[in-house]
CSV table of C-alpha atoms in Angstrom, one decimal:
chain,number,residue,atom,x,y,z
A,25,UNK,CA,62.3,101.1,100.7
A,26,UNK,CA,63.2,98.2,98.5
A,27,UNK,CA,66.1,100.1,97.0
A,28,UNK,CA,67.4,101.0,100.4
A,29,UNK,CA,67.2,97.3,101.5
A,30,UNK,CA,69.1,96.1,98.5
A,31,UNK,CA,71.8,98.8,99.0
A,32,UNK,CA,72.2,97.7,102.6
A,33,UNK,CA,72.5,94.1,101.5
A,34,UNK,CA,75.2,95.1,99.0
A,35,UNK,CA,77.2,96.9,101.7
A,36,UNK,CA,76.8,93.9,104.0
A,37,UNK,CA,78.0,91.5,101.4
A,38,UNK,CA,81.1,93.7,100.6
A,39,UNK,CA,82.1,93.8,104.3
A,40,UNK,CA,81.9,90.1,104.4
A,41,UNK,CA,83.9,89.9,101.2
A,42,UNK,CA,86.8,91.9,102.8
A,43,UNK,CA,86.9,89.4,105.7
A,44,UNK,CA,87.1,86.6,103.2
A,45,UNK,CA,90.0,88.2,101.4
A,46,UNK,CA,92.1,88.7,104.5
A,47,UNK,CA,91.8,85.0,105.1
A,48,UNK,CA,92.9,83.6,101.8
A,49,UNK,CA,94.7,86.3,99.8
A,50,UNK,CA,93.8,85.3,96.3
A,51,UNK,CA,96.8,87.1,94.8
A,52,UNK,CA,99.9,88.8,96.0
A,53,UNK,CA,100.2,92.5,95.0
A,54,UNK,CA,103.3,93.4,93.1
A,55,UNK,CA,104.0,96.2,95.6
A,56,UNK,CA,105.2,93.5,98.1
A,57,UNK,CA,108.4,93.2,96.1
A,58,UNK,CA,109.6,96.6,97.6
A,59,UNK,CA,110.2,94.8,100.9
A,60,UNK,CA,112.6,92.4,99.0
A,61,UNK,CA,114.8,95.2,97.8
A,62,UNK,CA,113.2,95.9,94.4
A,63,UNK,CA,113.2,99.5,93.2
A,64,UNK,CA,109.8,101.2,93.3
A,65,UNK,CA,110.5,102.7,89.9
A,66,UNK,CA,110.9,99.2,88.4
A,67,UNK,CA,107.6,98.2,89.9
A,68,UNK,CA,105.9,101.2,88.3
A,69,UNK,CA,107.3,100.0,84.9
A,70,UNK,CA,105.8,96.6,85.5
A,71,UNK,CA,102.4,98.1,86.4
A,72,UNK,CA,102.6,100.3,83.2
A,73,UNK,CA,103.0,97.0,81.3
A,74,UNK,CA,99.8,95.6,82.9
A,75,UNK,CA,101.5,93.5,85.6
A,76,UNK,CA,99.9,94.2,89.0
A,77,UNK,CA,100.4,90.9,90.9
A,78,UNK,CA,103.3,88.5,91.6
A,79,UNK,CA,101.2,85.7,90.2
A,80,UNK,CA,100.8,87.7,87.0
A,81,UNK,CA,104.5,88.4,86.9
A,82,UNK,CA,105.3,84.6,87.1
A,83,UNK,CA,103.0,84.1,84.0
A,84,UNK,CA,105.4,86.1,81.8
A,85,UNK,CA,108.6,84.8,80.2
A,86,UNK,CA,111.9,86.6,81.0
A,87,UNK,CA,112.1,87.5,77.3
A,88,UNK,CA,108.8,89.4,77.4
A,89,UNK,CA,109.8,91.1,80.7
A,90,UNK,CA,113.1,92.4,79.2
A,91,UNK,CA,111.0,93.8,76.4
A,92,UNK,CA,109.6,96.3,78.9
A,93,UNK,CA,111.3,99.6,78.5
A,94,UNK,CA,113.9,100.3,81.2
A,95,UNK,CA,114.2,96.7,82.5
A,96,UNK,CA,117.6,95.0,81.9
A,97,UNK,CA,118.2,91.2,82.0
A,98,UNK,CA,119.9,91.6,85.4
A,99,UNK,CA,116.9,93.5,86.8
A,100,UNK,CA,114.4,91.0,85.4
A,101,UNK,CA,116.4,88.1,87.1
A,102,UNK,CA,116.4,90.0,90.4
A,103,UNK,CA,112.6,90.7,90.2
A,104,UNK,CA,111.8,87.1,89.3
A,105,UNK,CA,113.9,85.7,92.1
A,106,UNK,CA,112.1,88.0,94.6
A,107,UNK,CA,108.7,87.0,93.2
A,108,UNK,CA,109.5,83.3,93.6
A,109,UNK,CA,110.1,83.9,97.3
A,110,UNK,CA,106.5,85.3,97.7
A,111,UNK,CA,104.6,82.9,95.3
A,112,UNK,CA,105.2,79.2,95.4
A,113,UNK,CA,105.3,78.1,91.8
A,114,UNK,CA,106.7,74.6,92.3
A,115,UNK,CA,105.0,71.3,92.8
A,116,UNK,CA,102.1,71.0,95.3
A,117,UNK,CA,100.1,67.9,96.3
A,118,UNK,CA,96.8,66.8,95.0
A,119,UNK,CA,95.2,67.6,98.4
A,120,UNK,CA,96.5,71.2,98.1
A,121,UNK,CA,95.0,71.5,94.6
A,122,UNK,CA,91.7,70.3,96.1
A,123,UNK,CA,91.9,73.0,98.8
A,124,UNK,CA,92.6,75.6,96.1
A,125,UNK,CA,89.6,74.5,94.1
A,126,UNK,CA,87.5,75.5,97.1
A,127,UNK,CA,88.0,79.1,96.1
A,128,UNK,CA,86.1,78.4,92.8
A,129,UNK,CA,82.8,80.2,92.7
A,130,UNK,CA,79.9,78.9,90.5
A,131,UNK,CA,77.7,81.7,89.1
A,132,UNK,CA,74.1,80.9,88.3
A,133,UNK,CA,72.9,81.2,84.7
A,134,UNK,CA,69.3,81.9,85.7
A,135,UNK,CA,68.2,78.5,84.6
A,136,UNK,CA,68.3,75.6,87.0
A,137,UNK,CA,68.5,73.0,84.3
A,138,UNK,CA,71.5,74.8,82.7
A,139,UNK,CA,73.1,75.2,86.1
A,140,UNK,CA,72.8,71.4,86.8
A,141,UNK,CA,74.3,70.7,83.3
A,142,UNK,CA,77.3,72.9,84.2
A,143,UNK,CA,77.8,71.4,87.7
A,144,UNK,CA,76.4,74.5,89.5
A,145,UNK,CA,76.9,77.3,87.1
A,146,UNK,CA,79.7,79.2,85.2
A,147,UNK,CA,82.9,78.5,87.1
A,148,UNK,CA,85.7,81.0,88.0
A,149,UNK,CA,89.3,80.1,87.3
A,150,UNK,CA,88.4,78.9,83.8
A,151,UNK,CA,87.2,79.9,80.3
A,152,UNK,CA,83.7,78.9,79.3
A,153,UNK,CA,83.0,79.2,75.6
A,154,UNK,CA,79.6,79.2,74.0
A,155,UNK,CA,79.3,78.8,70.3
A,156,UNK,CA,76.3,78.5,68.0
A,157,UNK,CA,74.4,80.3,65.2
A,158,UNK,CA,73.0,83.8,65.5
A,159,UNK,CA,70.0,84.1,67.9
A,160,UNK,CA,70.9,80.9,69.7
A,161,UNK,CA,71.0,82.6,73.1
A,162,UNK,CA,74.8,83.3,73.5
A,163,UNK,CA,74.5,87.1,74.1
A,164,UNK,CA,71.3,86.6,76.1
A,165,UNK,CA,73.3,84.4,78.6
A,166,UNK,CA,76.0,87.1,78.7
A,167,UNK,CA,73.4,89.7,79.7
A,168,UNK,CA,71.9,87.4,82.4
A,169,UNK,CA,75.4,86.7,83.8
A,170,UNK,CA,76.0,90.5,84.0
A,171,UNK,CA,73.3,90.6,86.7
A,172,UNK,CA,73.6,87.1,88.3
A,173,UNK,CA,77.4,87.7,89.0
A,174,UNK,CA,76.4,90.5,91.3
A,175,UNK,CA,74.1,88.4,93.4
A,176,UNK,CA,75.4,87.5,96.9
A,177,UNK,CA,77.2,84.1,97.2
A,178,UNK,CA,74.3,82.6,99.1
A,179,UNK,CA,72.0,83.3,96.1
A,180,UNK,CA,74.5,81.5,93.8
A,181,UNK,CA,76.0,84.7,92.6
A,182,UNK,CA,79.6,85.9,92.4
A,183,UNK,CA,79.3,89.0,94.6
A,184,UNK,CA,81.5,90.9,92.2
A,185,UNK,CA,81.7,93.3,89.3
A,186,UNK,CA,81.6,92.5,85.6
A,187,UNK,CA,83.9,93.5,82.7
A,188,UNK,CA,82.3,93.3,79.2
A,189,UNK,CA,84.3,93.5,76.0
A,190,UNK,CA,82.0,93.8,73.1
A,191,UNK,CA,83.3,93.3,69.5
A,192,UNK,CA,79.9,93.1,67.7
A,193,UNK,CA,78.1,96.0,69.3
A,194,UNK,CA,75.4,93.8,70.9
A,195,UNK,CA,75.5,94.9,74.5
A,196,UNK,CA,72.2,96.6,75.5
A,197,UNK,CA,72.1,98.3,78.9
A,198,UNK,CA,68.3,98.5,78.6
A,199,UNK,CA,68.2,94.7,78.4
A,200,UNK,CA,69.9,94.6,81.9
A,201,UNK,CA,67.1,96.5,83.6
A,202,UNK,CA,64.3,93.8,83.4
A,203,UNK,CA,66.9,91.1,84.3
A,204,UNK,CA,67.9,93.1,87.4
A,205,UNK,CA,64.2,93.5,88.3
A,206,UNK,CA,63.7,89.8,88.0
A,207,UNK,CA,66.5,89.1,90.5
A,208,UNK,CA,65.2,91.9,92.8
A,209,UNK,CA,68.2,94.1,92.3
A,210,UNK,CA,68.5,97.9,91.8
A,211,UNK,CA,69.1,98.3,88.0
A,212,UNK,CA,71.1,101.5,88.4
A,213,UNK,CA,73.5,99.9,90.9
A,214,UNK,CA,73.8,96.8,88.7
A,215,UNK,CA,74.7,98.9,85.6
A,216,UNK,CA,77.3,100.9,87.7
A,217,UNK,CA,79.0,97.6,88.5
A,218,UNK,CA,79.5,96.7,84.8
A,219,UNK,CA,82.5,98.2,83.0
A,220,UNK,CA,82.1,98.1,79.2
A,221,UNK,CA,84.4,98.6,76.3
A,222,UNK,CA,83.7,98.3,72.6
A,223,UNK,CA,86.6,96.9,70.6
A,224,UNK,CA,87.1,97.7,66.9
A,225,UNK,CA,90.3,95.8,66.0
A,226,UNK,CA,92.0,92.7,67.4
A,227,UNK,CA,94.9,94.9,68.7
A,228,UNK,CA,92.4,97.1,70.5
A,229,UNK,CA,90.8,94.0,72.0
A,230,UNK,CA,94.2,92.7,73.3
A,231,UNK,CA,95.1,96.1,74.8
A,232,UNK,CA,91.7,96.3,76.6
A,233,UNK,CA,92.7,92.9,78.3
A,234,UNK,CA,96.0,94.4,79.3
A,235,UNK,CA,94.3,97.4,80.9
A,236,UNK,CA,92.0,95.1,82.9
A,237,UNK,CA,94.7,93.9,85.3
A,238,UNK,CA,94.9,97.4,86.9
A,239,UNK,CA,91.1,97.4,87.5
A,240,UNK,CA,90.9,93.8,88.7
A,241,UNK,CA,93.7,94.3,91.2
A,242,UNK,CA,91.8,97.1,92.9
A,243,UNK,CA,88.2,96.0,92.8
A,244,UNK,CA,86.4,92.6,93.3
A,245,UNK,CA,85.6,91.4,89.7
A,246,UNK,CA,84.1,88.0,89.2
A,247,UNK,CA,83.3,87.9,85.5
A,248,UNK,CA,84.9,88.8,82.2
A,249,UNK,CA,82.7,88.6,79.1
A,250,UNK,CA,84.2,88.7,75.6
A,251,UNK,CA,81.4,88.8,73.0
A,252,UNK,CA,82.6,87.6,70.5
A,253,UNK,CA,86.2,86.4,70.8
A,254,UNK,CA,86.7,85.7,67.1
A,255,UNK,CA,84.8,88.3,65.2
A,256,UNK,CA,87.6,90.9,64.9
A,257,UNK,CA,90.2,88.2,63.9
A,258,UNK,CA,87.9,87.1,61.1
A,259,UNK,CA,87.8,90.7,59.8
A,260,UNK,CA,91.4,91.8,60.3
A,261,UNK,CA,93.0,88.7,58.8
A,262,UNK,CA,91.8,87.5,55.4
A,263,UNK,CA,92.6,84.5,53.3
A,264,UNK,CA,94.8,81.5,53.8
A,265,UNK,CA,98.0,83.5,53.6
A,266,UNK,CA,97.3,85.3,56.9
A,267,UNK,CA,95.8,82.3,58.7
A,268,UNK,CA,99.0,81.3,60.5
A,269,UNK,CA,99.5,84.8,61.8
A,270,UNK,CA,95.8,85.1,62.8
A,271,UNK,CA,96.0,81.9,64.8
A,272,UNK,CA,99.2,83.0,66.6
A,273,UNK,CA,97.7,86.3,67.6
A,274,UNK,CA,94.5,84.6,68.7
A,275,UNK,CA,96.5,82.2,70.8
A,276,UNK,CA,98.3,85.1,72.5
A,277,UNK,CA,94.9,86.6,73.4
A,278,UNK,CA,93.4,83.4,74.7
A,279,UNK,CA,96.5,82.9,76.8
A,280,UNK,CA,95.9,86.3,78.3
A,281,UNK,CA,92.3,85.4,79.1
A,282,UNK,CA,93.5,82.2,80.8
A,283,UNK,CA,95.9,84.2,82.9
A,284,UNK,CA,93.3,86.7,83.9
A,285,UNK,CA,90.9,83.9,85.0
A,286,UNK,CA,93.6,82.2,87.2
A,287,UNK,CA,95.3,85.4,88.4
A,288,UNK,CA,92.1,87.1,89.7
A,289,UNK,CA,89.8,84.1,90.3
A,290,UNK,CA,87.3,85.4,87.7
A,291,UNK,CA,85.0,83.5,85.3
A,292,UNK,CA,85.7,84.2,81.7
A,293,UNK,CA,82.7,83.7,79.4
A,294,UNK,CA,83.3,84.1,75.7
A,295,UNK,CA,81.1,83.6,72.7
A,296,UNK,CA,82.2,82.2,69.4
A,297,UNK,CA,80.8,82.1,65.9
A,298,UNK,CA,80.3,79.0,63.7
A,299,UNK,CA,81.5,78.3,60.2
A,300,UNK,CA,80.0,76.1,57.6
A,301,UNK,CA,81.8,72.8,57.3
A,302,UNK,CA,81.3,71.5,53.7
A,303,UNK,CA,83.4,68.4,54.5
A,304,UNK,CA,81.2,67.6,57.5
A,305,UNK,CA,79.9,64.4,56.0
A,306,UNK,CA,76.7,63.3,54.4
A,307,UNK,CA,75.2,62.0,57.6
A,308,UNK,CA,75.3,65.3,59.5
A,309,UNK,CA,72.1,67.2,58.6
A,310,UNK,CA,73.6,70.6,59.7
A,311,UNK,CA,77.4,70.6,59.2
A,312,UNK,CA,78.7,73.5,61.2
A,313,UNK,CA,81.7,73.8,63.5
A,314,UNK,CA,83.0,76.5,65.8
A,315,UNK,CA,85.4,79.1,64.3
A,316,UNK,CA,89.0,79.5,65.6
A,317,UNK,CA,90.2,76.0,64.9
A,318,UNK,CA,92.3,73.9,67.3
A,319,UNK,CA,93.9,77.0,69.0
A,320,UNK,CA,90.5,78.1,70.4
A,321,UNK,CA,89.4,74.5,71.1
A,322,UNK,CA,92.4,73.9,73.4
A,323,UNK,CA,92.1,77.3,75.2
A,324,UNK,CA,88.5,76.9,76.4
A,325,UNK,CA,88.0,74.7,79.4
A,326,UNK,CA,84.3,74.2,78.9
A,327,UNK,CA,82.8,74.4,75.4
A,328,UNK,CA,79.0,74.7,75.1
A,329,UNK,CA,77.1,74.4,71.9
A,330,UNK,CA,73.9,76.4,71.6
A,331,UNK,CA,71.1,75.8,69.1
A,332,UNK,CA,67.6,77.0,68.6
A,333,UNK,CA,64.7,74.9,69.9
A,334,UNK,CA,61.0,75.5,69.4
A,335,UNK,CA,59.7,79.1,69.9
A,336,UNK,CA,61.8,80.8,72.6
A,337,UNK,CA,63.4,77.6,73.7
A,338,UNK,CA,67.1,77.0,73.3
A,339,UNK,CA,69.2,73.9,73.7
A,340,UNK,CA,72.7,73.9,75.3
A,341,UNK,CA,74.9,70.8,74.9
A,342,UNK,CA,78.2,70.2,76.6
A,343,UNK,CA,80.6,69.9,73.7
A,344,UNK,CA,83.8,69.5,75.6
A,345,UNK,CA,84.6,69.7,79.4
A,346,UNK,CA,87.2,68.0,81.7
A,347,UNK,CA,84.7,67.3,84.5
A,348,UNK,CA,81.2,67.3,82.9
A,349,UNK,CA,79.5,64.5,81.0
A,350,UNK,CA,78.2,65.1,77.5
A,351,UNK,CA,74.6,66.1,78.0
A,352,UNK,CA,71.9,68.6,77.0
A,353,UNK,CA,69.7,71.1,78.8
A,354,UNK,CA,66.8,73.1,77.5
A,355,UNK,CA,66.3,76.7,78.6
A,356,UNK,CA,64.2,79.6,77.6
A,357,UNK,CA,64.8,83.3,76.8
A,358,UNK,CA,62.4,85.5,78.8
A,359,UNK,CA,62.2,89.3,79.3
A,360,UNK,CA,64.0,88.6,82.6
A,361,UNK,CA,66.9,86.8,80.9
A,362,UNK,CA,67.7,83.1,80.8
A,363,UNK,CA,65.2,80.9,82.7
A,364,UNK,CA,64.0,77.3,82.8
A,365,UNK,CA,61.9,76.2,79.8
A,366,UNK,CA,58.2,76.0,80.3
A,367,UNK,CA,56.7,72.9,78.7
């Protein structure tokens, strides 16, 4: 009976969701360019290159668009002109920006203390990065978010699907089951709403992101998890000689993540590793810093530092955020995922 109820609730929520989408149209489908005289064959070429929305098209340079097989400079100019008629990419007022920010959804982490620290939860339209040593709770938060994103909006969820790109092989579907039970959801349905890919090289990781646009333009996704963002770059590029190339490729991938977040109104949660910082100074007892350097530091909107507390407790500190004060919150890892710490 309980399963039936939860299924009914899911259907109800999705119906409501369709109503919402009609009202505010988060993105303009690329197919709309046909009405402005663009050839359907050219639109198919754009889709094959991973461009499914006019918003996404405007995020590409003309140079990268002419790199798509079969698109000449003249065609690209014509396509961009048509897209500009559909999407306003000029200046807007601060009040308009405030209105747009109303479409931001905050997804609960499972811990009230952590939600309060983050101003309500993990936000859509931005990249949230968590870094810390192994077993500091980064992947546990990822697993909890896989479930909480699927909760209805009135329960501080995202009412959408989840995409999970795993570079370290740490995703465990059996871990999702007790978390789903804690939130009173059907574990089978929750797992069906998660799409998962295991990446083995940085190129594979980038291609997986390109393929996501097709899925996100068709179905309501609310969360993209990359766990971890840097691991494959640290393996595929070695030594100082390849550092510049590594950072350039990393920058391209982070730019792609930012575009996905803004194009489809999804939250991007990525985990990062730490590196020893021998020059960290005498006064710092534990000199570690996040990997990825300045390139990664500038790409992430909110940076969270995780560290171990006593027992199962973990501490999250806001390391960098445009709208949050530097503060800390203590949470706990339980069989049902991330929860408030018990004293």
